Amino acid sequence: MMWGWSGWSWWGWALMSLSMIAFWGLVIWGIVALFRRPGDRWPGGGSPEQSDPERILAERFAKGEIDEEEYNQRLQALRSANGRPVDLSSKP
């Protein structure tokens, strides 16, 4: 007989449930961390160092590294290579 033992109350069950979720979350996180390389990114999330080519071109034009004619030529080449329609009426 178990005298004085009235079972777990609601907080006991809640604590046990949260502990189990935390345990399995840490196990899954550990497995993923073991198999990922340090420089890997998740799919769809590019690194901040990699900018859009058109943005880089616009920055070079804004800094004065290239003139307007070269900017338009390179922008047209970029947009035709990406399959976008070429519309150079919009300026950066």
CSV table of N, CA and C in Angstrom, one decimal:
chain,number,residue,atom,x,y,z
A,1,MET,N,0.8,-1.2,0.0
A,1,MET,CA,0.0,0.0,0.0
A,1,MET,C,0.9,1.2,0.0
A,2,MET,N,0.4,2.3,-0.6
A,2,MET,CA,1.1,3.5,-0.8
A,2,MET,C,0.4,4.6,0.0
A,3,TRP,N,0.5,4.7,1.2
A,3,TRP,CA,-0.2,5.7,2.0
A,3,TRP,C,0.4,7.0,1.8
A,4,GLY,N,-0.4,8.0,1.7
A,4,GLY,CA,0.1,9.4,1.6
A,4,GLY,C,0.5,9.8,0.2
A,5,TRP,N,0.4,8.8,-0.8
A,5,TRP,CA,0.7,9.1,-2.2
A,5,TRP,C,-0.5,9.3,-2.9
A,6,SER,N,-0.8,10.6,-3.3
A,6,SER,CA,-2.1,10.9,-4.0
A,6,SER,C,-1.9,11.1,-5.5
A,7,GLY,N,-0.8,10.7,-6.0
A,7,GLY,CA,-0.5,10.9,-7.5
A,7,GLY,C,0.0,12.3,-7.8
A,8,TRP,N,0.3,12.4,-9.1
A,8,TRP,CA,0.9,13.7,-9.5
A,8,TRP,C,-0.2,14.7,-9.7
A,9,SER,N,0.1,15.9,-9.4
A,9,SER,CA,-0.9,17.0,-9.7
A,9,SER,C,-0.6,17.5,-11.1
A,10,TRP,N,-1.4,18.5,-11.5
A,10,TRP,CA,-1.3,19.0,-12.9
A,10,TRP,C,0.1,19.6,-13.2
A,11,TRP,N,0.8,20.2,-12.2
A,11,TRP,CA,2.1,20.8,-12.5
A,11,TRP,C,3.2,19.7,-12.7
A,12,GLY,N,3.0,18.5,-12.1
A,12,GLY,CA,3.9,17.4,-12.3
A,12,GLY,C,3.8,16.9,-13.7
A,13,TRP,N,2.6,16.8,-14.2
A,13,TRP,CA,2.4,16.3,-15.6
A,13,TRP,C,2.9,17.4,-16.6
A,14,ALA,N,2.7,18.6,-16.3
A,14,ALA,CA,3.1,19.7,-17.2
A,14,ALA,C,4.7,19.8,-17.2
A,15,LEU,N,5.3,19.6,-16.1
A,15,LEU,CA,6.8,19.6,-16.0
A,15,LEU,C,7.3,18.4,-16.7
A,16,MET,N,6.7,17.3,-16.6
A,16,MET,CA,7.2,16.1,-17.3
A,16,MET,C,7.1,16.3,-18.8
A,17,SER,N,5.9,16.8,-19.3
A,17,SER,CA,5.7,17.0,-20.7
A,17,SER,C,6.7,18.0,-21.3
A,18,LEU,N,6.9,19.1,-20.6
A,18,LEU,CA,7.9,20.1,-21.1
A,18,LEU,C,9.3,19.6,-21.1
A,19,SER,N,9.6,18.8,-20.1
A,19,SER,CA,11.0,18.2,-20.0
A,19,SER,C,11.2,17.2,-21.2
A,20,MET,N,10.2,16.5,-21.5
A,20,MET,CA,10.3,15.5,-22.6
A,20,MET,C,10.4,16.3,-24.0
A,21,ILE,N,9.7,17.3,-24.2
A,21,ILE,CA,9.8,18.1,-25.4
A,21,ILE,C,11.2,18.8,-25.5
A,22,ALA,N,11.7,19.3,-24.4
A,22,ALA,CA,13.0,19.9,-24.4
A,22,ALA,C,14.1,18.8,-24.7
A,23,PHE,N,14.0,17.7,-24.1
A,23,PHE,CA,14.9,16.6,-24.3
A,23,PHE,C,15.0,16.2,-25.8
A,24,TRP,N,13.9,15.9,-26.4
A,24,TRP,CA,13.9,15.5,-27.8
A,24,TRP,C,14.3,16.7,-28.7
A,25,GLY,N,14.0,17.9,-28.3
A,25,GLY,CA,14.5,19.0,-29.1
A,25,GLY,C,16.0,19.1,-29.1
A,26,LEU,N,16.6,18.9,-27.9
A,26,LEU,CA,18.0,18.9,-27.8
A,26,LEU,C,18.7,17.8,-28.6
A,27,VAL,N,18.0,16.6,-28.6
A,27,VAL,CA,18.6,15.5,-29.3
A,27,VAL,C,18.6,15.8,-30.8
A,28,ILE,N,17.4,16.3,-31.3
A,28,ILE,CA,17.3,16.6,-32.7
A,28,ILE,C,18.3,17.7,-33.1
A,29,TRP,N,18.4,18.7,-32.3
A,29,TRP,CA,19.3,19.8,-32.6
A,29,TRP,C,20.8,19.3,-32.6
A,30,GLY,N,21.1,18.4,-31.7
A,30,GLY,CA,22.5,17.8,-31.7
A,30,GLY,C,22.8,17.0,-32.9
A,31,ILE,N,21.8,16.2,-33.4
A,31,ILE,CA,22.0,15.4,-34.6
A,31,ILE,C,22.2,16.3,-35.8
A,32,VAL,N,21.4,17.4,-35.9
A,32,VAL,CA,21.5,18.3,-37.0
A,32,VAL,C,22.9,19.0,-37.0
A,33,ALA,N,23.3,19.4,-35.8
A,33,ALA,CA,24.6,20.1,-35.6
A,33,ALA,C,25.8,19.2,-36.0
A,34,LEU,N,25.7,17.9,-35.7
A,34,LEU,CA,26.8,17.0,-36.0
A,34,LEU,C,26.9,16.9,-37.6
A,35,PHE,N,25.9,16.9,-38.3
A,35,PHE,CA,25.9,16.6,-39.7
A,35,PHE,C,26.1,17.9,-40.6
A,36,ARG,N,25.9,19.0,-40.0
A,36,ARG,CA,26.0,20.3,-40.8
A,36,ARG,C,27.5,20.7,-40.7
A,37,ARG,N,27.9,21.3,-41.8
A,37,ARG,CA,29.3,21.9,-41.8
A,37,ARG,C,29.1,23.3,-41.2
A,38,PRO,N,30.2,23.9,-40.7
A,38,PRO,CA,30.1,25.2,-40.1
A,38,PRO,C,29.6,26.3,-41.0
A,39,GLY,N,29.9,26.3,-42.3
A,39,GLY,CA,29.5,27.3,-43.2
A,39,GLY,C,28.2,27.1,-43.9
A,40,ASP,N,27.6,26.0,-43.7
A,40,ASP,CA,26.3,25.7,-44.4
A,40,ASP,C,25.2,26.6,-44.0
A,41,ARG,N,24.3,26.9,-44.9
A,41,ARG,CA,23.1,27.7,-44.7
A,41,ARG,C,21.9,26.8,-44.9
A,42,TRP,N,20.8,27.2,-44.3
A,42,TRP,CA,19.5,26.5,-44.6
A,42,TRP,C,19.1,26.8,-46.0
A,43,PRO,N,18.3,26.0,-46.6
A,43,PRO,CA,17.8,26.2,-48.0
A,43,PRO,C,17.0,27.5,-48.0
A,44,GLY,N,17.3,28.3,-49.0
A,44,GLY,CA,16.5,29.5,-49.2
A,44,GLY,C,17.1,30.7,-48.4
A,45,GLY,N,18.0,30.5,-47.5
A,45,GLY,CA,18.6,31.6,-46.8
A,45,GLY,C,20.0,31.8,-47.2
A,46,GLY,N,20.2,32.8,-48.1
A,46,GLY,CA,21.5,33.1,-48.5
A,46,GLY,C,22.3,33.9,-47.5
A,47,SER,N,23.6,33.9,-47.7
A,47,SER,CA,24.4,34.6,-46.8
A,47,SER,C,24.4,36.1,-47.0
A,48,PRO,N,24.6,36.9,-46.0
A,48,PRO,CA,24.5,38.4,-46.3
A,48,PRO,C,25.6,38.9,-47.1
A,49,GLU,N,26.7,38.2,-47.3
A,49,GLU,CA,27.8,38.6,-48.1
A,49,GLU,C,27.4,38.6,-49.6
A,50,GLN,N,26.5,37.7,-50.0
A,50,GLN,CA,26.2,37.6,-51.4
A,50,GLN,C,25.0,38.5,-51.7
A,51,SER,N,25.3,39.5,-52.5
A,51,SER,CA,24.3,40.5,-52.9
A,51,SER,C,23.8,40.2,-54.3
A,52,ASP,N,22.7,40.8,-54.6
A,52,ASP,CA,22.1,40.7,-55.9
A,52,ASP,C,23.0,41.4,-56.9
A,53,PRO,N,23.3,40.8,-58.0
A,53,PRO,CA,24.2,41.4,-59.0
A,53,PRO,C,23.7,42.8,-59.5
A,54,GLU,N,22.4,43.0,-59.6
A,54,GLU,CA,22.0,44.3,-60.0
A,54,GLU,C,22.3,45.4,-58.9
A,55,ARG,N,22.2,44.9,-57.6
A,55,ARG,CA,22.5,45.8,-56.5
A,55,ARG,C,24.0,46.2,-56.5
A,56,ILE,N,24.8,45.2,-56.8
A,56,ILE,CA,26.2,45.5,-56.8
A,56,ILE,C,26.5,46.5,-58.0
A,57,LEU,N,25.9,46.3,-59.1
A,57,LEU,CA,26.1,47.1,-60.3
A,57,LEU,C,25.6,48.6,-60.0
A,58,ALA,N,24.5,48.7,-59.3
A,58,ALA,CA,24.0,50.0,-58.9
A,58,ALA,C,24.9,50.7,-57.9
A,59,GLU,N,25.5,49.9,-57.0
A,59,GLU,CA,26.4,50.5,-56.0
A,59,GLU,C,27.7,51.0,-56.7
A,60,ARG,N,28.2,50.2,-57.7
A,60,ARG,CA,29.3,50.7,-58.5
A,60,ARG,C,29.0,51.9,-59.3
A,61,PHE,N,27.8,52.0,-59.8
A,61,PHE,CA,27.4,53.2,-60.6
A,61,PHE,C,27.3,54.4,-59.6
A,62,ALA,N,26.8,54.2,-58.4
A,62,ALA,CA,26.6,55.3,-57.5
A,62,ALA,C,28.0,55.8,-57.0
A,63,LYS,N,28.9,54.9,-56.8
A,63,LYS,CA,30.3,55.3,-56.4
A,63,LYS,C,31.1,55.9,-57.5
A,64,GLY,N,30.6,55.9,-58.7
A,64,GLY,CA,31.3,56.5,-59.8
A,64,GLY,C,32.4,55.6,-60.4
A,65,GLU,N,32.4,54.3,-60.1
A,65,GLU,CA,33.3,53.4,-60.7
A,65,GLU,C,33.1,53.1,-62.2
A,66,ILE,N,31.8,53.2,-62.6
A,66,ILE,CA,31.4,53.0,-64.0
A,66,ILE,C,30.5,54.1,-64.4
A,67,ASP,N,30.5,54.4,-65.7
A,67,ASP,CA,29.7,55.5,-66.2
A,67,ASP,C,28.3,55.0,-66.6
A,68,GLU,N,27.4,55.9,-67.0
A,68,GLU,CA,26.0,55.5,-67.3
A,68,GLU,C,25.9,54.5,-68.4
A,69,GLU,N,26.7,54.7,-69.4
A,69,GLU,CA,26.7,53.8,-70.6
A,69,GLU,C,27.1,52.4,-70.2
A,70,GLU,N,28.2,52.3,-69.5
A,70,GLU,CA,28.6,50.9,-69.0
A,70,GLU,C,27.6,50.3,-68.1
A,71,TYR,N,27.0,51.2,-67.3
A,71,TYR,CA,25.9,50.7,-66.3
A,71,TYR,C,24.8,50.1,-67.1
A,72,ASN,N,24.3,50.8,-68.1
A,72,ASN,CA,23.2,50.3,-68.9
A,72,ASN,C,23.5,49.1,-69.7
A,73,GLN,N,24.7,49.0,-70.2
A,73,GLN,CA,25.1,47.8,-71.0
A,73,GLN,C,25.2,46.6,-70.1
A,74,ARG,N,25.8,46.7,-68.9
A,74,ARG,CA,25.9,45.6,-68.0
A,74,ARG,C,24.5,45.2,-67.4
A,75,LEU,N,23.7,46.2,-67.1
A,75,LEU,CA,22.3,45.9,-66.6
A,75,LEU,C,21.5,45.2,-67.7
A,76,GLN,N,21.6,45.6,-68.9
A,76,GLN,CA,21.0,44.9,-70.0
A,76,GLN,C,21.5,43.4,-70.1
A,77,ALA,N,22.8,43.2,-70.0
A,77,ALA,CA,23.3,41.9,-70.1
A,77,ALA,C,22.9,41.0,-68.9
A,78,LEU,N,22.8,41.6,-67.7
A,78,LEU,CA,22.3,40.9,-66.5
A,78,LEU,C,20.9,40.5,-66.7
A,79,ARG,N,20.1,41.4,-67.1
A,79,ARG,CA,18.6,41.1,-67.2
A,79,ARG,C,18.3,40.1,-68.3
A,80,SER,N,19.0,40.2,-69.4
A,80,SER,CA,18.8,39.2,-70.5
A,80,SER,C,19.3,37.8,-70.1
A,81,ALA,N,20.3,37.8,-69.3
A,81,ALA,CA,20.9,36.5,-68.8
A,81,ALA,C,19.9,35.9,-67.8
A,82,ASN,N,19.2,36.7,-67.0
A,82,ASN,CA,18.3,36.1,-66.0
A,82,ASN,C,16.9,35.8,-66.5
A,83,GLY,N,16.7,36.1,-67.8
A,83,GLY,CA,15.4,35.8,-68.4
A,83,GLY,C,14.4,36.9,-68.1
A,84,ARG,N,14.8,38.0,-67.5
A,84,ARG,CA,13.8,39.1,-67.3
A,84,ARG,C,13.7,40.0,-68.5
A,85,PRO,N,12.6,40.6,-68.7
A,85,PRO,CA,12.5,41.6,-69.8
A,85,PRO,C,13.4,42.8,-69.5
A,86,VAL,N,14.0,43.2,-70.6
A,86,VAL,CA,14.9,44.3,-70.5
A,86,VAL,C,14.2,45.6,-70.6
A,87,ASP,N,14.2,46.4,-69.5
A,87,ASP,CA,13.5,47.7,-69.5
A,87,ASP,C,14.5,48.7,-68.8
A,88,LEU,N,15.2,49.5,-69.5
A,88,LEU,CA,16.2,50.4,-69.0
A,88,LEU,C,15.6,51.8,-68.7
A,89,SER,N,14.3,51.9,-68.8
A,89,SER,CA,13.8,53.2,-68.5
A,89,SER,C,13.8,53.6,-67.0
A,90,SER,N,13.9,52.6,-66.2
A,90,SER,CA,13.9,52.8,-64.7
A,90,SER,C,15.4,53.0,-64.3
A,91,LYS,N,15.7,54.1,-63.8
A,91,LYS,CA,17.1,54.4,-63.3
A,91,LYS,C,17.3,53.9,-61.9
A,92,PRO,N,18.5,53.6,-61.4
A,92,PRO,CA,18.7,53.2,-60.0
A,92,PRO,C,18.4,54.2,-59.0
